[in-house]
Each structure stands twice: as structure tokens, then as C-alpha cells.
mmCIF file of C-alpha atoms and ligand atoms in Angstrom:
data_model
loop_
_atom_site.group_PDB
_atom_site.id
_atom_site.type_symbol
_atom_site.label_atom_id
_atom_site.label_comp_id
_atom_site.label_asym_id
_atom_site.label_seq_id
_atom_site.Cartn_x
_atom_site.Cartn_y
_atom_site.Cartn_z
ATOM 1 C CA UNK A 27 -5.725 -11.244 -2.664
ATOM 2 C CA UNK A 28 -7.767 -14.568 -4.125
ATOM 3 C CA UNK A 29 -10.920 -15.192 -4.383
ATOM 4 C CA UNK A 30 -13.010 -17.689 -1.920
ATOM 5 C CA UNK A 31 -15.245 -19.899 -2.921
ATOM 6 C CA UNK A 32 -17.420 -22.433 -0.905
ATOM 7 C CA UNK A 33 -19.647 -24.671 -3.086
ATOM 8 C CA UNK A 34 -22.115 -27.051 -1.023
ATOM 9 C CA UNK A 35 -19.706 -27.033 1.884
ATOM 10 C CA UNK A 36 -20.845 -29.485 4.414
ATOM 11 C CA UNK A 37 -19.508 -30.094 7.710
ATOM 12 C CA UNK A 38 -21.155 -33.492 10.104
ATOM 13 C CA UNK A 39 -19.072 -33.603 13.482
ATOM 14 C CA UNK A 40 -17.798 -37.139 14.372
ATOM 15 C CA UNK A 41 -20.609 -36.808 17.114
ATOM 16 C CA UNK A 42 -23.642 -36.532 14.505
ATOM 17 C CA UNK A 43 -23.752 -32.631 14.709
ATOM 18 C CA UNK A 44 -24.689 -31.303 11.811
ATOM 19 C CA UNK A 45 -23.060 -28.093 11.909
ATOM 20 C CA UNK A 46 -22.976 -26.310 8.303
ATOM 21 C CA UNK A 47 -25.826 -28.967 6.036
ATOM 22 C CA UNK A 48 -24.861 -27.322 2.144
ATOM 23 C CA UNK A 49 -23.566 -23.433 2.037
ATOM 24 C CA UNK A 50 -22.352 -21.913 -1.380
ATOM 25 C CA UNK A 51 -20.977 -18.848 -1.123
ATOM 26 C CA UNK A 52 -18.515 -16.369 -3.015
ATOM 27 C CA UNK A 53 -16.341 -14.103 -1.875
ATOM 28 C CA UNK A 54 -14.701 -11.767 -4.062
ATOM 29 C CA UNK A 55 -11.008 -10.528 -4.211
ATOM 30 C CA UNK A 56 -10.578 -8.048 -1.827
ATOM 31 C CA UNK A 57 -13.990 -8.426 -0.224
ATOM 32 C CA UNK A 58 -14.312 -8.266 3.122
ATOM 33 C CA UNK A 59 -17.538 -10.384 3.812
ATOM 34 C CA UNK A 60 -19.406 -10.840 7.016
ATOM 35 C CA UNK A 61 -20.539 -13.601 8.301
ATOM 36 C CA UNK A 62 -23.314 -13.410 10.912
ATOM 37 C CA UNK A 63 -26.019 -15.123 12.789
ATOM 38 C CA UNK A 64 -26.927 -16.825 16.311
ATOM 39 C CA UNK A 65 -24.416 -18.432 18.425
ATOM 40 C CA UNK A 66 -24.054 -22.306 17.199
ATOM 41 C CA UNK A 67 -24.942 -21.971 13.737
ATOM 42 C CA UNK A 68 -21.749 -22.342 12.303
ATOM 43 C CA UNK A 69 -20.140 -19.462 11.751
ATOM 44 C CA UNK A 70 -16.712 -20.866 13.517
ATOM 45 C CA UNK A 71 -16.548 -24.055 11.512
ATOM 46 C CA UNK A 72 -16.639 -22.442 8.151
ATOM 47 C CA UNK A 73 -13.442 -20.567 9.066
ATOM 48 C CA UNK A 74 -12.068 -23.462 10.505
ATOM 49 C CA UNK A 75 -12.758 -25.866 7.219
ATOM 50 C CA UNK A 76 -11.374 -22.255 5.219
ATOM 51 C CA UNK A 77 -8.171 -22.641 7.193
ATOM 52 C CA UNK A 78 -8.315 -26.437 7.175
ATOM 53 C CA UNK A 79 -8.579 -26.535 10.859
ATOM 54 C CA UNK A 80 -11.096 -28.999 10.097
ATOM 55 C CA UNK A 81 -11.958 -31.011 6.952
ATOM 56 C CA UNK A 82 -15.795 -30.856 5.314
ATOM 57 C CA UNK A 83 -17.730 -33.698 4.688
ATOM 58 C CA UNK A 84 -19.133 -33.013 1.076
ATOM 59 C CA UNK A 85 -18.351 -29.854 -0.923
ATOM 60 C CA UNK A 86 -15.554 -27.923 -2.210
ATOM 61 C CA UNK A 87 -13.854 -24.677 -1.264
ATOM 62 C CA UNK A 88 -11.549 -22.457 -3.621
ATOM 63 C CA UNK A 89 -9.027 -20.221 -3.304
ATOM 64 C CA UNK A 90 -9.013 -18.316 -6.223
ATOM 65 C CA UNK A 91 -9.367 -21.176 -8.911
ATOM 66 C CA UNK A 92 -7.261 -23.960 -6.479
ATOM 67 C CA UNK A 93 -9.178 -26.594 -4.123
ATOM 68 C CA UNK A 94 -7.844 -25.927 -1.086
ATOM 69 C CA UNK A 95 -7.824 -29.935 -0.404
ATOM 70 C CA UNK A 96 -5.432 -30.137 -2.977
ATOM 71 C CA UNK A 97 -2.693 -27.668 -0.998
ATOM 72 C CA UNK A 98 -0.670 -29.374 1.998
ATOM 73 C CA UNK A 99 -2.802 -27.461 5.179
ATOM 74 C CA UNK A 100 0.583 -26.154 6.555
ATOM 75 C CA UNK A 101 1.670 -24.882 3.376
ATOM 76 C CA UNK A 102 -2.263 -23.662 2.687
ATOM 77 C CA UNK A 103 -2.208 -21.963 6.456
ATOM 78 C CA UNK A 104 0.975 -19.904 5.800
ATOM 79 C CA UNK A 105 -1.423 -17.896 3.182
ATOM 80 C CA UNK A 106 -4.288 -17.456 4.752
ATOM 81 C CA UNK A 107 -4.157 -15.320 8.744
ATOM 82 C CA UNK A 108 -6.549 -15.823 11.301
ATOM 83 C CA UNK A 109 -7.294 -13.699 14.401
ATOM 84 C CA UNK A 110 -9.598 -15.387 17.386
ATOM 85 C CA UNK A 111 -11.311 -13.982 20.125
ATOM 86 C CA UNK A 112 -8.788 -14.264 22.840
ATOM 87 C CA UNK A 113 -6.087 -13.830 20.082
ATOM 88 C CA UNK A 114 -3.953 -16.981 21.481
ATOM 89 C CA UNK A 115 -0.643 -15.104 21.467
ATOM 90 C CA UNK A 116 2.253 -17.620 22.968
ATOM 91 C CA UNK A 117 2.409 -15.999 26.753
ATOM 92 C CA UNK A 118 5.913 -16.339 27.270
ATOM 93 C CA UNK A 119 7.030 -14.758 24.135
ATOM 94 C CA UNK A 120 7.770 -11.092 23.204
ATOM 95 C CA UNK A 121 5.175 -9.147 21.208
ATOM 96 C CA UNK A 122 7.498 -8.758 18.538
ATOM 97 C CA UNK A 123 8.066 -12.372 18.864
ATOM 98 C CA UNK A 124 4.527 -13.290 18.649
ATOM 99 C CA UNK A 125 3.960 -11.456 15.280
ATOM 100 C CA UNK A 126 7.218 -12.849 13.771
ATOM 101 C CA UNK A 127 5.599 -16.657 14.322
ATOM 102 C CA UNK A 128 4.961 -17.417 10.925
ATOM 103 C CA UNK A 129 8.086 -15.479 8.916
ATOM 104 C CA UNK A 130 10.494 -17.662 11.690
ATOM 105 C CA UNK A 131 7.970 -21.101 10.400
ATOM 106 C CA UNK A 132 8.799 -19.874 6.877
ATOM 107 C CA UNK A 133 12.606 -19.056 7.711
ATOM 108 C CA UNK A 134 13.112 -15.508 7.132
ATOM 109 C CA UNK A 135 16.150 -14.527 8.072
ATOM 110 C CA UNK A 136 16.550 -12.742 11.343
ATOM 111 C CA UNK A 137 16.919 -9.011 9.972
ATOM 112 C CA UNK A 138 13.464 -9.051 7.500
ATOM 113 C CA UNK A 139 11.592 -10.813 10.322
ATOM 114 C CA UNK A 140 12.652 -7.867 12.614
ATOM 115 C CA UNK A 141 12.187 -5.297 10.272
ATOM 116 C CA UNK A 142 8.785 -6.900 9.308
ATOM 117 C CA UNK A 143 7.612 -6.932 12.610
ATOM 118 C CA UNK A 144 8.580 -3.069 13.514
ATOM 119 C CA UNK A 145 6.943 -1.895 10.200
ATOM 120 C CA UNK A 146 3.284 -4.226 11.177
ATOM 121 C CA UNK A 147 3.453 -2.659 14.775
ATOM 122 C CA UNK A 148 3.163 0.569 13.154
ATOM 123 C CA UNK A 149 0.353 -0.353 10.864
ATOM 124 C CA UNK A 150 -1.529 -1.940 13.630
ATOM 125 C CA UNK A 151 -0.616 1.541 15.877
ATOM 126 C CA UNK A 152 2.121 0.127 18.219
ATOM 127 C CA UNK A 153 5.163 1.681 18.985
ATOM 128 C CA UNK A 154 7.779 -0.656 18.006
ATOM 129 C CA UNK A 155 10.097 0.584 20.656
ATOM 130 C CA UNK A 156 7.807 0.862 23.405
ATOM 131 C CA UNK A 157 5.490 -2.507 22.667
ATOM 132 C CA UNK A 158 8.224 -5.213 21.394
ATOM 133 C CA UNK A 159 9.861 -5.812 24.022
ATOM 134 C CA UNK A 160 6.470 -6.764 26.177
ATOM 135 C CA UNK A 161 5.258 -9.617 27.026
ATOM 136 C CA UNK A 162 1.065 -10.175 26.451
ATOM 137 C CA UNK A 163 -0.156 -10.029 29.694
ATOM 138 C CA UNK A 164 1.617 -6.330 29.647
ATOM 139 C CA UNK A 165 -0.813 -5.103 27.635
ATOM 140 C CA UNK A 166 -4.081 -4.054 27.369
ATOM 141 C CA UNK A 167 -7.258 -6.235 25.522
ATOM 142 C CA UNK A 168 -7.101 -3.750 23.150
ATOM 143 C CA UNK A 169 -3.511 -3.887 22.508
ATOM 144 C CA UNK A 170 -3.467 -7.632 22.691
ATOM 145 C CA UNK A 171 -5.981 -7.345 19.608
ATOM 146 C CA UNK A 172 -3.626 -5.384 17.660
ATOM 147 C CA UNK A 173 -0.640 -7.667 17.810
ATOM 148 C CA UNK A 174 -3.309 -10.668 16.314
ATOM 149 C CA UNK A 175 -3.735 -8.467 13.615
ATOM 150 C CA UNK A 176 -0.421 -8.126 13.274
ATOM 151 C CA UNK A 177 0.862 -11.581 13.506
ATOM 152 C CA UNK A 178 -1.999 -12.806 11.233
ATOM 153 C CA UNK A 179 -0.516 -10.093 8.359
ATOM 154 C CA UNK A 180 3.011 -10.550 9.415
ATOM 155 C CA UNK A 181 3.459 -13.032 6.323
ATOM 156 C CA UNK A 182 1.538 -11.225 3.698
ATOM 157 C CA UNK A 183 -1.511 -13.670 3.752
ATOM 158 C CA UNK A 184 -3.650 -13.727 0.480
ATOM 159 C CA UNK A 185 -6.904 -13.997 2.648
ATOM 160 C CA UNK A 186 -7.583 -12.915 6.327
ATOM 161 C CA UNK A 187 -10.156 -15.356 8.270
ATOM 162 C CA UNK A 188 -11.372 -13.368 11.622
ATOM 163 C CA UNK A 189 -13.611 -15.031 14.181
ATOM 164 C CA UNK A 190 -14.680 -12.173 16.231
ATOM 165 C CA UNK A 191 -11.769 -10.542 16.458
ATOM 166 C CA UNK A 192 -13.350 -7.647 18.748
ATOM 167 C CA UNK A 193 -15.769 -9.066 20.917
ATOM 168 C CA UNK A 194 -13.615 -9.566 24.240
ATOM 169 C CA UNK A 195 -12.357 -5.675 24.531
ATOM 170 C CA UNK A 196 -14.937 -3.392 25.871
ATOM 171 C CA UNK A 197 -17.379 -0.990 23.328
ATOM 172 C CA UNK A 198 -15.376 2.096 22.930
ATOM 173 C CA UNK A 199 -12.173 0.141 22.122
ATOM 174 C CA UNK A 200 -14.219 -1.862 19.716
ATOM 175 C CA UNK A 201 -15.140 1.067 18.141
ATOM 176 C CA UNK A 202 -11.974 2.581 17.795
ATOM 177 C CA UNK A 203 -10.589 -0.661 17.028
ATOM 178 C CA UNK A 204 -13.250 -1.483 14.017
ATOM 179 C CA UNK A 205 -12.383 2.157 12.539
ATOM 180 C CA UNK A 206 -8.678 1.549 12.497
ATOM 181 C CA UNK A 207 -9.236 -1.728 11.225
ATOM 182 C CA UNK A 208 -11.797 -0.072 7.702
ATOM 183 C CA UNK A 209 -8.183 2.216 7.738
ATOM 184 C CA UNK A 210 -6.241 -0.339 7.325
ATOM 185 C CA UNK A 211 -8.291 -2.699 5.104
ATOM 186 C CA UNK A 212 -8.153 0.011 2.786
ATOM 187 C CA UNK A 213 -4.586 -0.395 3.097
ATOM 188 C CA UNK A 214 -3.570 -3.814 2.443
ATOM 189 C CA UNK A 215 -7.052 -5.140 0.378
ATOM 190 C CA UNK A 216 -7.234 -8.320 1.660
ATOM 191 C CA UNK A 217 -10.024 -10.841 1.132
ATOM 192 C CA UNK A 218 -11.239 -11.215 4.416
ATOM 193 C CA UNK A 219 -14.182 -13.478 5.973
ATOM 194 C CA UNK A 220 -15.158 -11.957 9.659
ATOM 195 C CA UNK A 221 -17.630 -13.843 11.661
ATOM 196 C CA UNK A 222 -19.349 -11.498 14.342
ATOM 197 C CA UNK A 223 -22.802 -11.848 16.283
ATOM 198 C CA UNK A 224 -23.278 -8.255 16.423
ATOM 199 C CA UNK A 225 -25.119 -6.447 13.650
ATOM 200 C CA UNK A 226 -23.327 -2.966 14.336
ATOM 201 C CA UNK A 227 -20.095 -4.608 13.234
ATOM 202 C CA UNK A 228 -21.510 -6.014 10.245
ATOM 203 C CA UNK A 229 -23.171 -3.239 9.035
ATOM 204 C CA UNK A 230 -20.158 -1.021 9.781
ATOM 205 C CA UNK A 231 -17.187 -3.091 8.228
ATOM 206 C CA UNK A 232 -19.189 -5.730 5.695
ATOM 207 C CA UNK A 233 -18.296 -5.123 1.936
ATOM 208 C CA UNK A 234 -20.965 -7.590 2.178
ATOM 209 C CA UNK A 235 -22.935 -9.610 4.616
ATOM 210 C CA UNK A 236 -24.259 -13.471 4.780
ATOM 211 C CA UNK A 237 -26.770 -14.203 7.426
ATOM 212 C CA UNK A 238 -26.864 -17.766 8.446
ATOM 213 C CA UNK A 239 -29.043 -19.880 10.410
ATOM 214 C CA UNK A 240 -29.012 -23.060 12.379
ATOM 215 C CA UNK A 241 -27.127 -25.804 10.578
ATOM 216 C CA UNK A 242 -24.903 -23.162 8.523
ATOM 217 C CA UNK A 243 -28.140 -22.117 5.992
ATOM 218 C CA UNK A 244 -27.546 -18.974 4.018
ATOM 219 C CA UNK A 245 -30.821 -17.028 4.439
ATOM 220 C CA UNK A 246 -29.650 -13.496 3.063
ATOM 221 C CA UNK A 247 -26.271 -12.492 1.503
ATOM 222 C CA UNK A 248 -26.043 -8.975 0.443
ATOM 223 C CA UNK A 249 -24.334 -5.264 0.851
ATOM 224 C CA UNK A 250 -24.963 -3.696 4.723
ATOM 225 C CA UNK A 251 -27.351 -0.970 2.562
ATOM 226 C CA UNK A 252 -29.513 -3.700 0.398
ATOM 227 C CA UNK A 253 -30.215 -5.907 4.166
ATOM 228 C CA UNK A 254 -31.559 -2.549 5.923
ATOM 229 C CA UNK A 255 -33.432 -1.216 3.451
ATOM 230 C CA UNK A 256 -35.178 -4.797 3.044
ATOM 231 C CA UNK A 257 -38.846 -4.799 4.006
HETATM 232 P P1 LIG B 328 -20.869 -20.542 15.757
HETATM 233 O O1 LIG B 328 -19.462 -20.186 15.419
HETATM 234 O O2 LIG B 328 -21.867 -19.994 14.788
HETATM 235 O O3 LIG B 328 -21.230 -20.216 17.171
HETATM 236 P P2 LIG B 328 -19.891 -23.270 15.605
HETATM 237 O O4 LIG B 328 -19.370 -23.422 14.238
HETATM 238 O O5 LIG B 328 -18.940 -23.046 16.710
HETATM 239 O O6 LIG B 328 -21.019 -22.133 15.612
HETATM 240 O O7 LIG B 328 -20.750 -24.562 15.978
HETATM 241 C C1 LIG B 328 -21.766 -25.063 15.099
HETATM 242 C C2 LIG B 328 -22.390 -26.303 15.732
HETATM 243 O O8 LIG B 328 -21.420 -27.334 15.752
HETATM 244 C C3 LIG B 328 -22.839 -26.118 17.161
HETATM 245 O O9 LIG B 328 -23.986 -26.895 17.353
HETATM 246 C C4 LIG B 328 -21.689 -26.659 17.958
HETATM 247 O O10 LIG B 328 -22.116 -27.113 19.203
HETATM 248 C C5 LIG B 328 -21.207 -27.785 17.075
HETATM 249 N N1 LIG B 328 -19.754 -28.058 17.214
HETATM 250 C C6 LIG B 328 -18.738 -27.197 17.117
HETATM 251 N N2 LIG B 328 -17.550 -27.805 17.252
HETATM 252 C C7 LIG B 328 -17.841 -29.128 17.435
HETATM 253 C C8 LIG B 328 -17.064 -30.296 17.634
HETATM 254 N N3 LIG B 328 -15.738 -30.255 17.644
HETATM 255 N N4 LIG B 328 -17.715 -31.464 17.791
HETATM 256 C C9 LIG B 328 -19.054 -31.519 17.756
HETATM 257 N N5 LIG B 328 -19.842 -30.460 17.559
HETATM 258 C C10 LIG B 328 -19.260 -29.278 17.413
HETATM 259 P P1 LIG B 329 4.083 -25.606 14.600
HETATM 260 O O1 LIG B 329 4.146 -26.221 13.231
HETATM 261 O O2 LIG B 329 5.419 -25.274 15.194
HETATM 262 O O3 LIG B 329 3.127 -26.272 15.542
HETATM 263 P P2 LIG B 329 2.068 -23.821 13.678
HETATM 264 O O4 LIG B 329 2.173 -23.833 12.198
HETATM 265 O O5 LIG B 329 0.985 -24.615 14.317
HETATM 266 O O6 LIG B 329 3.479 -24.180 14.339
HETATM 267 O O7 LIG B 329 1.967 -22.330 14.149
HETATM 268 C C1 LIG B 329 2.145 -22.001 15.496
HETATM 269 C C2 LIG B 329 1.182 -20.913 15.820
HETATM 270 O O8 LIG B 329 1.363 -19.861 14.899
HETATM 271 C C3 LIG B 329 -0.256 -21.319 15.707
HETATM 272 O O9 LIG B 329 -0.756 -21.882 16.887
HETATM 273 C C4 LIG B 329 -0.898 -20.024 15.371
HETATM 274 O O10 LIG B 329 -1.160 -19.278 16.540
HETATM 275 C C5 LIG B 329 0.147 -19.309 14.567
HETATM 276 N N1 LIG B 329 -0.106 -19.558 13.165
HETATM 277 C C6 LIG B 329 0.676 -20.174 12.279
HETATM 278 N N2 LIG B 329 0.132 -20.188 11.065
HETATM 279 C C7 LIG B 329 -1.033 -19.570 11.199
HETATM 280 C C8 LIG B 329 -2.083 -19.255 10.303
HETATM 281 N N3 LIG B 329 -2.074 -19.504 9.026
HETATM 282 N N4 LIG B 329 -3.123 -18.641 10.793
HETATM 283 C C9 LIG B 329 -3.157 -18.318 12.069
HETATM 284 N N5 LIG B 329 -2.224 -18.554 12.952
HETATM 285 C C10 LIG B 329 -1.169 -19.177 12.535
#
């Protein structure tokens, strides 16, 4: 696990929008920070800048003591994993397929990536044998979930970037779901940067938690205990 650091990140959309204006932020080694806050204020394109998705327009952001900008963004992407809403697993490929996208982009040969992706089945709480042979739309939202978490891991990234990763399966999965996912955080320790809009999730899986505002502005960033008990 590294260390992330945004310093005065800025990010001004071709079209004028001013998404993030200046946010400094640190998150430690093994942290698993939350970010939070209303819909548009730019929760999305600081993981996207993170992952060099996107470039900023003024700042710098560090992993561990390296500028990202100074790491070729393929290279840069193959250590950092990122789960989305709607996961975006390839439709016509197998599950066990889907997780072993990025060992096959890094050429593993064909007997790690297999045992790789049995063994991250099983941490995510998929039957190998039953669930890699299926294609996504055999499975459930829940399940679907699971294999992002999987294929974002499947590589051993140094930092996991999530962008609601639980919003689009229904509350009892979610809950079941976030629980697993403390289990297995305390697992692998990765640094991890989770954007949600719901302040259950925060409070239940934030090591820590920013709360931004329009434009990206950091109003409060501080442990899940310290933002409840403030006045
Ligand atoms: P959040 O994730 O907090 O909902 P986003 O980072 O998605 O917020 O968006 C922040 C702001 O940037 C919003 O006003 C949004 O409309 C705008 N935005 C997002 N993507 C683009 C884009 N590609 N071009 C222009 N504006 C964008
Ligand atoms: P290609 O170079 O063949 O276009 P990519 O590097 O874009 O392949 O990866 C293909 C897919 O694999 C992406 O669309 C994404 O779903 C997944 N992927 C690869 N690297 C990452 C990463 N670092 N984080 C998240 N997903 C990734």
C-alpha cells in the first residue's frame, strides 16, 4: 500500500465547469478514506484525475512520494483498481475472464492468471467452480459487485479507488456486502478512496471521512467518531 496525496488539485472541464476549485488532502497507507457529499460536487472526478482518467488543471497528486504525472497512465492504472457503480464487466466474457483482465494486459501466463482468479473468487465469496464459468448477466447485482472487487484486486493494486461501489444492489445486500467488504479490507490493507452519498456507508467503513461541497471544497475531514460527536 502507498500513500495518496492530493495537493491543490484542481480540475476546470473543457466546458468552463469548475468541478474540484483547490482540494489538499492525505491519505494514509492503508487508509481507507471516504469521500462524501451531494451529487455534482466532485467526488467522481477526483477518482478519475487519481486514476488518470482525467488530467487536473493545477495541483499535484502523489502516490507515496511519486507524481503520478510523471508515471505512463497505463503503467500508473495497472497499480491502482477501481470498482464503478454498474461495475462495467465485458458482457460477453466469463466471470473468471473478467477478473483475469488486467494479469492477461500484464501477461501472466495462463496457469497464475487461473489460479489467481480461483483464489480472488474465494476472497470475494464465489465459488470458483460454480461462478467462473458464468457469464454477467447470470448473476445477481450482488454477485456482479463481487467479481468488480475481484477484478479490481486481481493484480495486487497498491491503492483501490471505489466510486460507489454498492449503491445499485438493494439495502440488505449492501449491508452484507459493506460487512464482507471491512472483512476483507482487513485482509489485504489497501489504501483505498470510496466515494459514497450515503452517510451510513461512511460512517460504517471510513478509516476516515472528507466531506466536500460544491466545486470539490473540503469542509470537514476526520474519523466517522470525531464528525458525529461534532456539535
Ligand atoms: P460527483 O461525483 O460528486 O457527483 P462529478 O465529479 O461527477 O460529481 O461532477 C462534478 C461536476 O463536474 C458536476 O457539475 C458535473 O456536472 C461536472 N462534470 C462531470 N464530468 C464532466 C465533463 N466531462 N464535462 C463537463 N462537466 C463535467
Ligand atoms: P486496453 O488497453 O486493451 O483498452 P485497458 O487497459 O483499457 O485495456 O483495460 C480494459 C479494461 O480493464 C478497462 O476498461 C477496465 O474495465 C479494466 N481495467 C484495466 N485496468 C484497470 C484499472 N487500473 N482500474 C480499473 N479497471 C481497469
Amino acid at each position: 500500500a502507498a500513500s495518496i496525496t492530493l495537493d491543490g488539485i484542481r480540475k476546470r472541464y473543457p466546458d468552463g465547469t469548475e468541478a474540484v476549485r483547490e482540494l489538499s488532502l492525505e491519505v494514509k497507507a492503508g487508509e481507507l478514506v471516504v469521500l462524501i457529499g451531494p451529487s455534482g460536487c466532485g467526488k467522481s472526478t477526483v477518482l478519475r484525475m487519481v486514476n488518470r482518467l482525467i488530467e487536473p488543471t493545477g495541483g499535484r497528486i502523489l502516490l507515496g512520494d511519486e507524481d503520478i504525472t510523471r508515471v505512463d497512465p497505463v503503467r500508473l492504472r495497472r497499480r491502482i483498481g477501481y470498482v464503478i457503480q454498474n461495475v462495467g464487466l465485458f458482457p460477453h466474457q466469463t466471470v473468471s475472464a473478467n477478473v483475469g483482465t488486467v494479469p492477461r494486459l500484464l501477461g501472466w501466463p495462463k496457469e497464475r492468471i487461473r489460479r489467481r482468479t480461483g483464489e480472488l473468487l474465494e476472497l470475494v465469496g464465489l465459488d470458483p467452480a460454480q461462478f467462473g464459468r458464468r457469464y454477467p448477466h447470470e448473476l445477481s447485482g450482488g454477485q456482479r459487485q463481487r467479481v468488480g472487487v475481484a477484478r479490481a484486486l486481481a493484480a495486487d493494486p497498491v491503492v483501490l479507488l471505489m466510486d460507489e461501489p454498492f449503491s445499485a444492489v438493494d439495502p440488505i445486500v449492501r449491508t452484507r456486502l459493506q460487512e464482507e467488504f471491512l472483512r476483507l479490507q482487513a485482509e489485504v490493507r489497501k489504501t483505498i478512496v470510496l466515494v459514497t452519498h450515503d452517510l451510513d456507508e461512511a460512517v460504517r467503513l471510513g478509516d476516515r471521512i472528507a466531506v466536500l461541497s460544491e466545486g470539490g471544497r473540503l469542509e470537514q475531514y476526520d474519523s466517522p467518531g470525531a464528525l458525529l460527536g461534532a456539535p
